[in-house]
PDB file of C-alpha atoms in Angstrom:
ATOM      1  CA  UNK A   1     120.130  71.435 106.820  1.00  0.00           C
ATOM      2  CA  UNK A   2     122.367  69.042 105.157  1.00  0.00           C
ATOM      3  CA  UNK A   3     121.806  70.528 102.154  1.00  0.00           C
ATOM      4  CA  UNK A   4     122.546  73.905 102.821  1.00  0.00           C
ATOM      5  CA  UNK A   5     125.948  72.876 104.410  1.00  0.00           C
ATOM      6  CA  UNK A   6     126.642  71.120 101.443  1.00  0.00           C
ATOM      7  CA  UNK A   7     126.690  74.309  99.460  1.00  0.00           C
ATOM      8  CA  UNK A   8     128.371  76.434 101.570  1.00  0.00           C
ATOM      9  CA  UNK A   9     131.018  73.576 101.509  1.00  0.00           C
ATOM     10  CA  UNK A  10     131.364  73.699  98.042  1.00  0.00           C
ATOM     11  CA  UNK A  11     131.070  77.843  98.067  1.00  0.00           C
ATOM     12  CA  UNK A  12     133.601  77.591 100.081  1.00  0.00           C
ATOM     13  CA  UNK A  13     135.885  75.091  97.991  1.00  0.00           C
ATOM     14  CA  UNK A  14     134.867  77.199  94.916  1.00  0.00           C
ATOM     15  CA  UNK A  15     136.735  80.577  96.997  1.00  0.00           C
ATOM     16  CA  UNK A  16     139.905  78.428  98.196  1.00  0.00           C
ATOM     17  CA  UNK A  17     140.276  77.434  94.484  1.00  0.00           C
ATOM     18  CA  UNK A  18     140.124  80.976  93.150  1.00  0.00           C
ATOM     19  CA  UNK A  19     142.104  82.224  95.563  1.00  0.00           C
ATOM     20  CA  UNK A  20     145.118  80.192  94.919  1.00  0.00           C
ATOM     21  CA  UNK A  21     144.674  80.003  91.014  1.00  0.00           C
ATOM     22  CA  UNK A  22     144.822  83.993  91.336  1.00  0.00           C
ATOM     23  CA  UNK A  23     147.620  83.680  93.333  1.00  0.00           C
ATOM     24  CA  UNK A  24     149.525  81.258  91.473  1.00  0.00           C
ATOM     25  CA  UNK A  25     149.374  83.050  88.318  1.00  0.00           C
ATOM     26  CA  UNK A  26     149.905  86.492  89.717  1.00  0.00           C
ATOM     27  CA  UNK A  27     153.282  85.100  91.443  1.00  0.00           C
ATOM     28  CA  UNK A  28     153.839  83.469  88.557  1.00  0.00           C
ATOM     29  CA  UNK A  29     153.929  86.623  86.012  1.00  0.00           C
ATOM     30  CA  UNK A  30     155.687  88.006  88.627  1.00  0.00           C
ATOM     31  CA  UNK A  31     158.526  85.646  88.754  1.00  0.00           C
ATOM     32  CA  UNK A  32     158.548  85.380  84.705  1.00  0.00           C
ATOM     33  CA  UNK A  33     159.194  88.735  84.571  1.00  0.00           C
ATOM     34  CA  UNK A  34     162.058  88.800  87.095  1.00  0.00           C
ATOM     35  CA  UNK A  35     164.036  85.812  85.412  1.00  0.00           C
ATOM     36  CA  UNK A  36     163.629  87.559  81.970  1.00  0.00           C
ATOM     37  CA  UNK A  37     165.331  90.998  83.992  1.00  0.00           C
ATOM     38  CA  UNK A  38     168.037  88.691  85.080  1.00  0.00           C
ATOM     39  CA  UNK A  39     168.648  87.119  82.044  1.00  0.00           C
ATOM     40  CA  UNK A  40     169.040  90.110  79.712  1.00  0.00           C
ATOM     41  CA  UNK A  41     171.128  91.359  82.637  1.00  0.00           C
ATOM     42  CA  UNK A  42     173.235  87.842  82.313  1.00  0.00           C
ATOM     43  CA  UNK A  43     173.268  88.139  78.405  1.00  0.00           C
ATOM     44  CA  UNK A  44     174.588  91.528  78.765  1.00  0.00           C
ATOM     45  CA  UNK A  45     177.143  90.171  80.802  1.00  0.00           C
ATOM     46  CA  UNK A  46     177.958  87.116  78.697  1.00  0.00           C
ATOM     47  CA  UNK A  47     177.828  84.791  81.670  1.00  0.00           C
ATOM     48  CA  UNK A  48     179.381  81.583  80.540  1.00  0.00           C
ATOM     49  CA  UNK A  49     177.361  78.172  80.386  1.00  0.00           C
ATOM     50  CA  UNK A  50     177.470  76.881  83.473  1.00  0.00           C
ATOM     51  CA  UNK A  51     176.512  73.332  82.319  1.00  0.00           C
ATOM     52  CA  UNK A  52     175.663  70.635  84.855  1.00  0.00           C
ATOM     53  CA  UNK A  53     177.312  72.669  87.458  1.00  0.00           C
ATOM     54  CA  UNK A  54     174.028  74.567  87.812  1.00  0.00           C
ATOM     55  CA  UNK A  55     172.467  71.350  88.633  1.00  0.00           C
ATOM     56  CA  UNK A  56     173.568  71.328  92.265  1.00  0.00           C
ATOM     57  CA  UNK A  57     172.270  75.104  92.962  1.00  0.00           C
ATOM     58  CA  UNK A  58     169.073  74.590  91.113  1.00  0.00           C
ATOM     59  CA  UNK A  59     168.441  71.413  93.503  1.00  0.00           C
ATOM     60  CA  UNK A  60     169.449  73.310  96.311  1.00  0.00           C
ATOM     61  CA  UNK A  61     166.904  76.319  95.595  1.00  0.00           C
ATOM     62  CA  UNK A  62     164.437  73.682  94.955  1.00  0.00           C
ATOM     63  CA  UNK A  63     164.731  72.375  98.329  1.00  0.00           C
ATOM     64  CA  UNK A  64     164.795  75.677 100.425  1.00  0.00           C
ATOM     65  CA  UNK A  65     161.337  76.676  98.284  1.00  0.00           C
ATOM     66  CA  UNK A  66     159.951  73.349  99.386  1.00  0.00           C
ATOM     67  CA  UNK A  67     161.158  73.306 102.963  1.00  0.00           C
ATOM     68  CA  UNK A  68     159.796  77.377 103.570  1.00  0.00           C
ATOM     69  CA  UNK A  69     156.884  76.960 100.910  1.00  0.00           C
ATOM     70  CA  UNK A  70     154.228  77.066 104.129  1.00  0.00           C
ATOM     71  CA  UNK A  71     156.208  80.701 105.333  1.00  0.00           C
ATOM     72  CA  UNK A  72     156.780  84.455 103.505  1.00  0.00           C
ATOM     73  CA  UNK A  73     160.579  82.971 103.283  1.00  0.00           C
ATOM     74  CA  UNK A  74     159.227  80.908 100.839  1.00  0.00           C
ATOM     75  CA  UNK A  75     158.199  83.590  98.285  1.00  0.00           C
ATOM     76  CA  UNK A  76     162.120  85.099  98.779  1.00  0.00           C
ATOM     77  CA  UNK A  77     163.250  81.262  97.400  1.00  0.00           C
ATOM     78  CA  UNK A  78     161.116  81.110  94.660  1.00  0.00           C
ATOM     79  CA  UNK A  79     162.086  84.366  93.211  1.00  0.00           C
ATOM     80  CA  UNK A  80     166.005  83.070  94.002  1.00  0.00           C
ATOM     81  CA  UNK A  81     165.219  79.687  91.796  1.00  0.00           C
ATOM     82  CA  UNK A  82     163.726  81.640  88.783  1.00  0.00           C
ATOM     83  CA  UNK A  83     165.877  83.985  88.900  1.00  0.00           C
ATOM     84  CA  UNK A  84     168.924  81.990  88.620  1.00  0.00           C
ATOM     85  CA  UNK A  85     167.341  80.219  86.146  1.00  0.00           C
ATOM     86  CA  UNK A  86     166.547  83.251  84.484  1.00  0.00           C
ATOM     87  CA  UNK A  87     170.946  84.230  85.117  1.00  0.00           C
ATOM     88  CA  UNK A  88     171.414  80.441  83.349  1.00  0.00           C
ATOM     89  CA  UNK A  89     170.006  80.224  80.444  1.00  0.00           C
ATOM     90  CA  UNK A  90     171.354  83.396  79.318  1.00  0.00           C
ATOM     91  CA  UNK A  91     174.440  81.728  77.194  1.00  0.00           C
ATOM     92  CA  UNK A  92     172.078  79.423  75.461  1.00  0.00           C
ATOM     93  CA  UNK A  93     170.221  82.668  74.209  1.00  0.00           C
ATOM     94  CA  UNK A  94     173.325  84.705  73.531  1.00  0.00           C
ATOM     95  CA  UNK A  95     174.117  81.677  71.295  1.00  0.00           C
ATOM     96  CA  UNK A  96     170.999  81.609  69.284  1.00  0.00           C
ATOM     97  CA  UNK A  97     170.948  85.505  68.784  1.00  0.00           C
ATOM     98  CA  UNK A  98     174.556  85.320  67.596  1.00  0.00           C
ATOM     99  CA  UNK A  99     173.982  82.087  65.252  1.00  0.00           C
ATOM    100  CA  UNK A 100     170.665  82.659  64.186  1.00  0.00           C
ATOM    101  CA  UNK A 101     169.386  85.864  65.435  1.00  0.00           C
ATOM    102  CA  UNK A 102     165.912  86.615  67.597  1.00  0.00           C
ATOM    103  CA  UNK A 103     163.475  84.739  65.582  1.00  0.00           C
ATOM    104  CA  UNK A 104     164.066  81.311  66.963  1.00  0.00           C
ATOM    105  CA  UNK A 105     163.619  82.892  70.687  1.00  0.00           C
ATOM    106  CA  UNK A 106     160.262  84.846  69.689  1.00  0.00           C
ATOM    107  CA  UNK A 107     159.292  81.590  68.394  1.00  0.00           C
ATOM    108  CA  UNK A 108     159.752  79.551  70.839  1.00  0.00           C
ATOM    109  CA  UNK A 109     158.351  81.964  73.270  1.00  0.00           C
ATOM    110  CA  UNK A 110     155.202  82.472  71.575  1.00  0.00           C
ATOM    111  CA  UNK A 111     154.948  78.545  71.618  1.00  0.00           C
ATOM    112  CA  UNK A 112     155.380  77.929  74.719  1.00  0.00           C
ATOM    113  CA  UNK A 113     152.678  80.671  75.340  1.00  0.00           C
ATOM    114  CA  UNK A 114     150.230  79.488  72.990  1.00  0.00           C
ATOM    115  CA  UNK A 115     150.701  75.581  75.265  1.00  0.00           C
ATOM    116  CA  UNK A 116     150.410  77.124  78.731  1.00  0.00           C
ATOM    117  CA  UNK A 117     147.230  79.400  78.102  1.00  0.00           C
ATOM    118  CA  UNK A 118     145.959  76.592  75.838  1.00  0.00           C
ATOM    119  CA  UNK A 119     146.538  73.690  78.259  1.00  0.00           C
ATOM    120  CA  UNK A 120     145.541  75.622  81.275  1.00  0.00           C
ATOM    121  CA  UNK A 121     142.159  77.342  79.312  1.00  0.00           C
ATOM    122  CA  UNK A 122     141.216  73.762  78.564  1.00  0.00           C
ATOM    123  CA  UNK A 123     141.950  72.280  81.733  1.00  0.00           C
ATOM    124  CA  UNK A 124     140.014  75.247  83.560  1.00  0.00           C
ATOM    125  CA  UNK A 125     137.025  74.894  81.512  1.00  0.00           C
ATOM    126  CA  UNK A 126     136.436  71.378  81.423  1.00  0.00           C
ATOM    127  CA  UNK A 127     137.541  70.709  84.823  1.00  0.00           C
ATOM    128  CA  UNK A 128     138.702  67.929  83.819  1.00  0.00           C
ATOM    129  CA  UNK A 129     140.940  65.442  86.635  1.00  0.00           C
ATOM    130  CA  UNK A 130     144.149  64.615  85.013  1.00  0.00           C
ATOM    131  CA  UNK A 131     145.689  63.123  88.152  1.00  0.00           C
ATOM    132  CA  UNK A 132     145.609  59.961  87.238  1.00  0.00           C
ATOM    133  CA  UNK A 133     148.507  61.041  85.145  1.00  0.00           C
ATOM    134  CA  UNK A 134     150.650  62.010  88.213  1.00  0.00           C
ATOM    135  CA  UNK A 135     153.351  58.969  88.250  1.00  0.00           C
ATOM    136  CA  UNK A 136     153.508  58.622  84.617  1.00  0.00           C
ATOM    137  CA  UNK A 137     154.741  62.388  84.431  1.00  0.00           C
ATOM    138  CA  UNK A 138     157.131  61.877  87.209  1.00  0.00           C
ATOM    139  CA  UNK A 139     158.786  58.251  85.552  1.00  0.00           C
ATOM    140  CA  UNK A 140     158.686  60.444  81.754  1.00  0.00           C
ATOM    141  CA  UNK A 141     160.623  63.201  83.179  1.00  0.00           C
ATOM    142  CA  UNK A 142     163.327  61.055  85.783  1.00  0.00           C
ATOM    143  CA  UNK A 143     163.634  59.058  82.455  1.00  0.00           C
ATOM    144  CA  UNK A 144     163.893  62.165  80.336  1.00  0.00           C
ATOM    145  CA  UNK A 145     166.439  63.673  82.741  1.00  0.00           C
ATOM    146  CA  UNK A 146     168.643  60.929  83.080  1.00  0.00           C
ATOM    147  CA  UNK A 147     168.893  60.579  78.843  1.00  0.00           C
ATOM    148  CA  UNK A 148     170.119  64.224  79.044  1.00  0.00           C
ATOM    149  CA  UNK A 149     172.546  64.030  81.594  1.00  0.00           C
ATOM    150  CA  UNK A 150     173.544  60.901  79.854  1.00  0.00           C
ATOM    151  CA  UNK A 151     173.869  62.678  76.456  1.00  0.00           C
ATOM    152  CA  UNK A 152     175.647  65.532  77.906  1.00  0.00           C
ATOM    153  CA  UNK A 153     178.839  62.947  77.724  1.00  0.00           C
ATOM    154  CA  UNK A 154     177.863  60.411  74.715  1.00  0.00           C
ATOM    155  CA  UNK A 155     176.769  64.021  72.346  1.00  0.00           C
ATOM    156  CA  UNK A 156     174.186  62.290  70.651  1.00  0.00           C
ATOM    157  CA  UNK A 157     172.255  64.387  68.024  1.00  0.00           C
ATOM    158  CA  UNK A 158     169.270  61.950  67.679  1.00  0.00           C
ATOM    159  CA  UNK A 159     168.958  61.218  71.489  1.00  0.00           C
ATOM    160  CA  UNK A 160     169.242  65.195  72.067  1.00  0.00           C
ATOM    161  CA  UNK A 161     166.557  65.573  70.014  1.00  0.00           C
ATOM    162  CA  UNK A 162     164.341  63.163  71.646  1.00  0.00           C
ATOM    163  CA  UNK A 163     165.325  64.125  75.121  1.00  0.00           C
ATOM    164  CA  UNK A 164     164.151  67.693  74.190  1.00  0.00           C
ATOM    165  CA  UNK A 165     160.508  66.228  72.922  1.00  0.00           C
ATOM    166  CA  UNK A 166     160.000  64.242  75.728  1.00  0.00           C
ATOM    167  CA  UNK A 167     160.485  67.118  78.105  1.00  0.00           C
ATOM    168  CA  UNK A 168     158.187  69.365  75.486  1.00  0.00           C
ATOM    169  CA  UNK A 169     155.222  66.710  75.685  1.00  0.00           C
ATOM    170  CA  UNK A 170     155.595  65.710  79.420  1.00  0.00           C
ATOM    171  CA  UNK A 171     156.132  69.758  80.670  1.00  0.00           C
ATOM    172  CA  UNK A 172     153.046  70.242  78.629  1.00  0.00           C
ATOM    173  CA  UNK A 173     150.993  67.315  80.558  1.00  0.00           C
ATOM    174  CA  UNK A 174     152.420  68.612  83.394  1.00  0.00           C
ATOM    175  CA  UNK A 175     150.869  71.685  83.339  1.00  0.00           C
ATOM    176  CA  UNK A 176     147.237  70.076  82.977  1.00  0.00           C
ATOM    177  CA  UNK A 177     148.164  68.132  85.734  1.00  0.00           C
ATOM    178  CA  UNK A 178     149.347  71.303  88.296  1.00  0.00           C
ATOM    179  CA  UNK A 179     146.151  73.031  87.007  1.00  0.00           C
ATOM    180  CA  UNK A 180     143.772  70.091  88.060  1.00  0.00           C
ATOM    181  CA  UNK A 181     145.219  69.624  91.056  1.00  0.00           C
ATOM    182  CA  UNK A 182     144.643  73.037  92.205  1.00  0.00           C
ATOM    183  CA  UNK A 183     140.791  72.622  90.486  1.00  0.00           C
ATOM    184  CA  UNK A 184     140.023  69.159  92.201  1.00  0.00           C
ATOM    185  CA  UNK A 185     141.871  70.081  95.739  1.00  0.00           C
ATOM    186  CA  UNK A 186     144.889  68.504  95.427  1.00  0.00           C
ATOM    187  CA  UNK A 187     146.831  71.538  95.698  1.00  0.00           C
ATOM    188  CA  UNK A 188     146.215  74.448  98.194  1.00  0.00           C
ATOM    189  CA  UNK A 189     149.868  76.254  98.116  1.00  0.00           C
ATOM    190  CA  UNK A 190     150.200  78.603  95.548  1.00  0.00           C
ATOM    191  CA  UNK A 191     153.914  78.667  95.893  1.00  0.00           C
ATOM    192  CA  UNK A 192     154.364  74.764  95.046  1.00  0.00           C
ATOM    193  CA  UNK A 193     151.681  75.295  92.194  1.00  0.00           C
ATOM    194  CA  UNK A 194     154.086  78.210  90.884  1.00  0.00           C
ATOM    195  CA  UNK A 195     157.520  76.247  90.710  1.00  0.00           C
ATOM    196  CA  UNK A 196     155.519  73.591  89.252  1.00  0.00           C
ATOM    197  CA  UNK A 197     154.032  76.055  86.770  1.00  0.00           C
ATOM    198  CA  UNK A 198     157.448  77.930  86.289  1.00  0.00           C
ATOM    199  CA  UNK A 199     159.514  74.745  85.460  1.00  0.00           C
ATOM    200  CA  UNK A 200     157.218  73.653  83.114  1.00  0.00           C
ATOM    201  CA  UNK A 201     157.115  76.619  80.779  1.00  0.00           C
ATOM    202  CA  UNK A 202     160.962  77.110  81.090  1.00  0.00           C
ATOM    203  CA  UNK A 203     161.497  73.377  79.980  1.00  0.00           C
ATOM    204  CA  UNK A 204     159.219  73.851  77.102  1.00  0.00           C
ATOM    205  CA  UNK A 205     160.826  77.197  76.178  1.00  0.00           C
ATOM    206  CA  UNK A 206     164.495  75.309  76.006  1.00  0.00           C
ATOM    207  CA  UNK A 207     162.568  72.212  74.582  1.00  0.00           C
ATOM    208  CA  UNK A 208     160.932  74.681  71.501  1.00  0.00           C
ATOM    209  CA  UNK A 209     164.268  76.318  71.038  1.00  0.00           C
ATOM    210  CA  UNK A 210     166.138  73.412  70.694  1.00  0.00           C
ATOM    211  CA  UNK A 211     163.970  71.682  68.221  1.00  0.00           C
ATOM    212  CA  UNK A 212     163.597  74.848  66.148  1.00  0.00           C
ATOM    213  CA  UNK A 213     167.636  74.762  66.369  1.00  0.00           C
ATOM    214  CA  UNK A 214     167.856  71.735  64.945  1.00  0.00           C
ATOM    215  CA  UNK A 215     165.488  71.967  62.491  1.00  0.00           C
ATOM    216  CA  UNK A 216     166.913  74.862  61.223  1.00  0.00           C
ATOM    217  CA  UNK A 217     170.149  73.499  60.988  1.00  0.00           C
ATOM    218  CA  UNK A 218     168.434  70.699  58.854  1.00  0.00           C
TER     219      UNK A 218
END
Protein backbone atom coordinates (compact mmCIF):
# COMPACT_ATOMS: atom_id res chain seq x y z
CA UNK A 1 0.00 0.00 0.00
CA UNK A 2 2.82 2.25 0.72
CA UNK A 3 4.17 1.60 -2.33
CA UNK A 4 1.50 2.29 -4.52
CA UNK A 5 0.95 5.74 -2.80
CA UNK A 6 4.36 6.41 -3.37
CA UNK A 7 3.84 6.36 -7.09
CA UNK A 8 0.87 8.05 -7.41
CA UNK A 9 2.75 10.74 -5.32
CA UNK A 10 5.34 11.02 -7.65
CA UNK A 11 2.67 10.65 -10.81
CA UNK A 12 1.29 13.23 -9.39
CA UNK A 13 4.50 15.51 -8.87
CA UNK A 14 5.51 14.40 -12.42
CA UNK A 15 1.76 16.25 -13.74
CA UNK A 16 2.22 19.48 -11.40
CA UNK A 17 5.72 19.79 -13.02
CA UNK A 18 4.47 19.55 -16.59
CA UNK A 19 1.83 21.56 -16.06
CA UNK A 20 3.63 24.59 -14.99
CA UNK A 21 6.76 24.08 -17.33
CA UNK A 22 3.96 24.16 -20.19
CA UNK A 23 2.63 27.00 -18.75
CA UNK A 24 5.62 28.91 -18.13
CA UNK A 25 6.89 28.67 -21.52
CA UNK A 26 3.62 29.16 -23.28
CA UNK A 27 3.19 32.60 -21.20
CA UNK A 28 6.46 33.13 -21.80
CA UNK A 29 6.40 33.11 -25.86
CA UNK A 30 3.51 34.90 -25.29
CA UNK A 31 4.93 37.78 -23.47
CA UNK A 32 8.21 37.73 -25.86
CA UNK A 33 6.17 38.31 -28.54
CA UNK A 34 4.20 41.22 -27.05
CA UNK A 35 7.41 43.22 -25.88
CA UNK A 36 8.94 42.71 -29.42
CA UNK A 37 5.19 44.39 -30.81
CA UNK A 38 5.84 47.16 -28.41
CA UNK A 39 9.18 47.74 -29.16
CA UNK A 40 9.06 48.03 -32.96
CA UNK A 41 6.02 50.16 -32.10
CA UNK A 42 8.53 52.32 -29.66
CA UNK A 43 11.34 52.27 -32.39
CA UNK A 44 8.90 53.54 -34.80
CA UNK A 45 8.21 56.15 -32.52
CA UNK A 46 11.79 56.98 -31.54
CA UNK A 47 10.99 56.95 -27.85
CA UNK A 48 13.92 58.54 -26.15
CA UNK A 49 16.21 56.58 -23.57
CA UNK A 50 14.66 56.77 -20.61
CA UNK A 51 17.82 55.85 -18.59
CA UNK A 52 17.59 55.10 -14.88
CA UNK A 53 14.29 56.77 -14.82
CA UNK A 54 12.80 53.46 -15.97
CA UNK A 55 14.22 51.97 -12.93
CA UNK A 56 11.44 53.14 -10.62
CA UNK A 57 8.49 51.79 -13.04
CA UNK A 58 10.23 48.57 -13.74
CA UNK A 59 10.42 48.04 -9.76
CA UNK A 60 7.05 49.07 -9.45
CA UNK A 61 5.67 46.45 -12.15
CA UNK A 62 7.84 44.02 -10.47
CA UNK A 63 6.08 44.40 -7.32
CA UNK A 64 2.36 44.45 -8.51
CA UNK A 65 3.35 40.93 -10.56
CA UNK A 66 4.63 39.63 -7.26
CA UNK A 67 1.91 40.91 -4.98
CA UNK A 68 -1.16 39.48 -7.68
CA UNK A 69 1.14 36.53 -8.98
CA UNK A 70 -1.41 33.93 -6.94
CA UNK A 71 -4.66 35.87 -9.01
CA UNK A 72 -5.65 36.34 -13.08
CA UNK A 73 -4.52 40.16 -12.18
CA UNK A 74 -1.33 38.80 -12.13
CA UNK A 75 -1.08 37.67 -15.79
CA UNK A 76 -2.41 41.58 -16.74
CA UNK A 77 1.11 42.75 -14.70
CA UNK A 78 3.30 40.56 -16.28
CA UNK A 79 2.34 41.45 -19.73
CA UNK A 80 2.57 45.40 -18.33
CA UNK A 81 6.43 44.63 -17.12
CA UNK A 82 7.49 43.05 -20.51
CA UNK A 83 5.91 45.16 -22.30
CA UNK A 84 7.41 48.24 -21.02
CA UNK A 85 10.44 46.64 -21.20
CA UNK A 86 9.77 45.76 -24.57
CA UNK A 87 8.68 50.15 -25.04
CA UNK A 88 12.46 50.65 -23.27
CA UNK A 89 14.83 49.19 -24.92
CA UNK A 90 13.67 50.46 -28.11
CA UNK A 91 16.38 53.53 -28.27
CA UNK A 92 19.18 51.18 -27.54
CA UNK A 93 18.06 49.24 -30.79
CA UNK A 94 17.29 52.29 -32.87
CA UNK A 95 20.94 53.10 -31.99
CA UNK A 96 22.52 49.94 -33.14
CA UNK A 97 20.42 49.81 -36.46
CA UNK A 98 21.46 53.40 -37.17
CA UNK A 99 25.33 52.84 -36.17
CA UNK A 100 25.77 49.49 -37.20
CA UNK A 101 22.75 48.18 -38.83
CA UNK A 102 20.60 44.74 -37.94
CA UNK A 103 23.34 42.29 -37.72
CA UNK A 104 24.47 42.97 -34.22
CA UNK A 105 20.60 42.57 -33.04
CA UNK A 106 20.10 39.16 -35.09
CA UNK A 107 23.18 38.22 -33.39
CA UNK A 108 22.60 38.77 -30.28
CA UNK A 109 19.19 37.37 -30.54
CA UNK A 110 20.15 34.18 -31.93
CA UNK A 111 22.63 34.00 -28.88
CA UNK A 112 20.64 34.50 -26.43
CA UNK A 113 18.40 31.76 -28.07
CA UNK A 114 20.96 29.29 -28.60
CA UNK A 115 21.71 29.87 -24.16
CA UNK A 116 18.06 29.62 -23.12
CA UNK A 117 17.07 26.39 -25.19
CA UNK A 118 20.61 25.13 -24.45
CA UNK A 119 20.60 25.81 -20.68
CA UNK A 120 17.05 24.83 -20.21
CA UNK A 121 17.44 21.38 -22.70
CA UNK A 122 20.31 20.49 -20.40
CA UNK A 123 18.82 21.31 -17.26
CA UNK A 124 15.51 19.36 -18.32
CA UNK A 125 17.30 16.34 -19.28
CA UNK A 126 19.62 15.81 -16.62
CA UNK A 127 17.43 16.99 -13.96
CA UNK A 128 19.99 18.18 -12.50
CA UNK A 129 19.42 20.52 -8.84
CA UNK A 130 21.21 23.71 -9.33
CA UNK A 131 19.75 25.34 -6.21
CA UNK A 132 22.48 25.30 -4.37
CA UNK A 133 23.41 28.13 -6.61
CA UNK A 134 20.44 30.32 -5.45
CA UNK A 135 22.36 33.07 -3.16
CA UNK A 136 25.38 33.16 -5.22
CA UNK A 137 23.12 34.33 -8.27
CA UNK A 138 21.32 36.78 -6.16
CA UNK A 139 24.92 38.47 -4.47
CA UNK A 140 26.43 38.25 -8.59
CA UNK A 141 23.58 40.17 -9.84
CA UNK A 142 22.96 42.96 -6.60
CA UNK A 143 26.80 43.24 -7.20
CA UNK A 144 26.44 43.40 -10.95
CA UNK A 145 23.63 45.96 -10.64
CA UNK A 146 25.14 48.22 -8.37
CA UNK A 147 28.62 48.40 -10.82
CA UNK A 148 26.14 49.56 -13.52
CA UNK A 149 24.31 52.04 -11.81
CA UNK A 150 27.65 53.06 -10.54
CA UNK A 151 29.13 53.29 -14.09
CA UNK A 152 26.19 55.04 -15.40
CA UNK A 153 28.00 58.28 -13.61
CA UNK A 154 31.93 57.29 -13.56
CA UNK A 155 31.44 56.08 -17.82
CA UNK A 156 33.84 53.50 -17.51
CA UNK A 157 34.51 51.48 -20.75
CA UNK A 158 36.32 48.53 -19.02
CA UNK A 159 33.86 48.31 -16.01
CA UNK A 160 30.88 48.53 -18.71
CA UNK A 161 32.20 45.80 -20.24
CA UNK A 162 32.48 43.66 -17.28
CA UNK A 163 29.20 44.70 -15.83
CA UNK A 164 27.63 43.44 -19.13
CA UNK A 165 29.53 39.80 -18.72
CA UNK A 166 28.64 39.38 -15.39
CA UNK A 167 24.97 39.86 -16.09
CA UNK A 168 25.54 37.47 -19.44
CA UNK A 169 27.08 34.56 -17.19
CA UNK A 170 24.85 35.02 -14.04
CA UNK A 171 21.30 35.51 -16.37
CA UNK A 172 22.55 32.38 -17.97
CA UNK A 173 22.93 30.42 -14.43
CA UNK A 174 19.92 31.88 -13.65
CA UNK A 175 18.00 30.27 -16.01
CA UNK A 176 19.29 26.66 -14.91
CA UNK A 177 18.42 27.67 -11.67
CA UNK A 178 14.42 28.85 -12.50
CA UNK A 179 14.30 25.60 -14.57
CA UNK A 180 15.36 23.29 -11.58
CA UNK A 181 13.36 24.81 -9.34
CA UNK A 182 10.29 24.19 -11.21
CA UNK A 183 11.87 20.32 -11.89
CA UNK A 184 12.76 19.64 -8.12
CA UNK A 185 9.46 21.54 -6.61
CA UNK A 186 10.72 24.58 -5.68
CA UNK A 187 8.58 26.48 -7.89
CA UNK A 188 4.79 25.85 -8.51
CA UNK A 189 3.71 29.47 -10.04
CA UNK A 190 4.18 29.71 -13.50
CA UNK A 191 3.89 33.43 -13.43
CA UNK A 192 7.04 33.93 -10.98
CA UNK A 193 8.88 31.19 -13.14
CA UNK A 194 8.03 33.51 -16.28
CA UNK A 195 9.44 36.98 -14.97
CA UNK A 196 12.25 35.00 -13.81
CA UNK A 197 12.58 33.42 -17.25
CA UNK A 198 11.76 36.79 -19.09
CA UNK A 199 14.44 38.90 -17.23
CA UNK A 200 16.93 36.58 -17.83
CA UNK A 201 16.83 36.38 -21.60
CA UNK A 202 16.29 40.22 -21.88
CA UNK A 203 19.53 40.80 -19.73
CA UNK A 204 21.43 38.46 -21.88
CA UNK A 205 20.01 39.99 -25.08
CA UNK A 206 21.36 43.68 -23.84
CA UNK A 207 24.43 41.78 -22.32
CA UNK A 208 25.21 40.05 -26.14
CA UNK A 209 24.54 43.34 -27.78
CA UNK A 210 26.67 45.26 -25.82
CA UNK A 211 29.67 43.07 -26.01
CA UNK A 212 29.23 42.60 -29.76
CA UNK A 213 29.13 46.65 -29.66
CA UNK A 214 32.16 46.89 -28.25
CA UNK A 215 33.89 44.47 -29.93
CA UNK A 216 33.02 45.82 -33.01
CA UNK A 217 34.08 49.08 -32.19
CA UNK A 218 37.51 47.37 -31.36
Amino acid sequence: MQKLYSQAGTVSDSTEVSKVLRNTYTLLAMTIAFSAFTAVISMAMNVPYLGLFMLLPYFGLLYAVEKTKNSGWGIVWVFALTGFLGFTIAPILNYYVSSMGYAPILTALGGTSIIFFGLSGYTLVTRKDFSFMGNFIMVGILVAFVAGIANVFFNISGLSLAVSCMFAVLSSLLIMWQTSQIIHGGERNYISATVTLYVSLYNIFLSLLHILGVTSDD
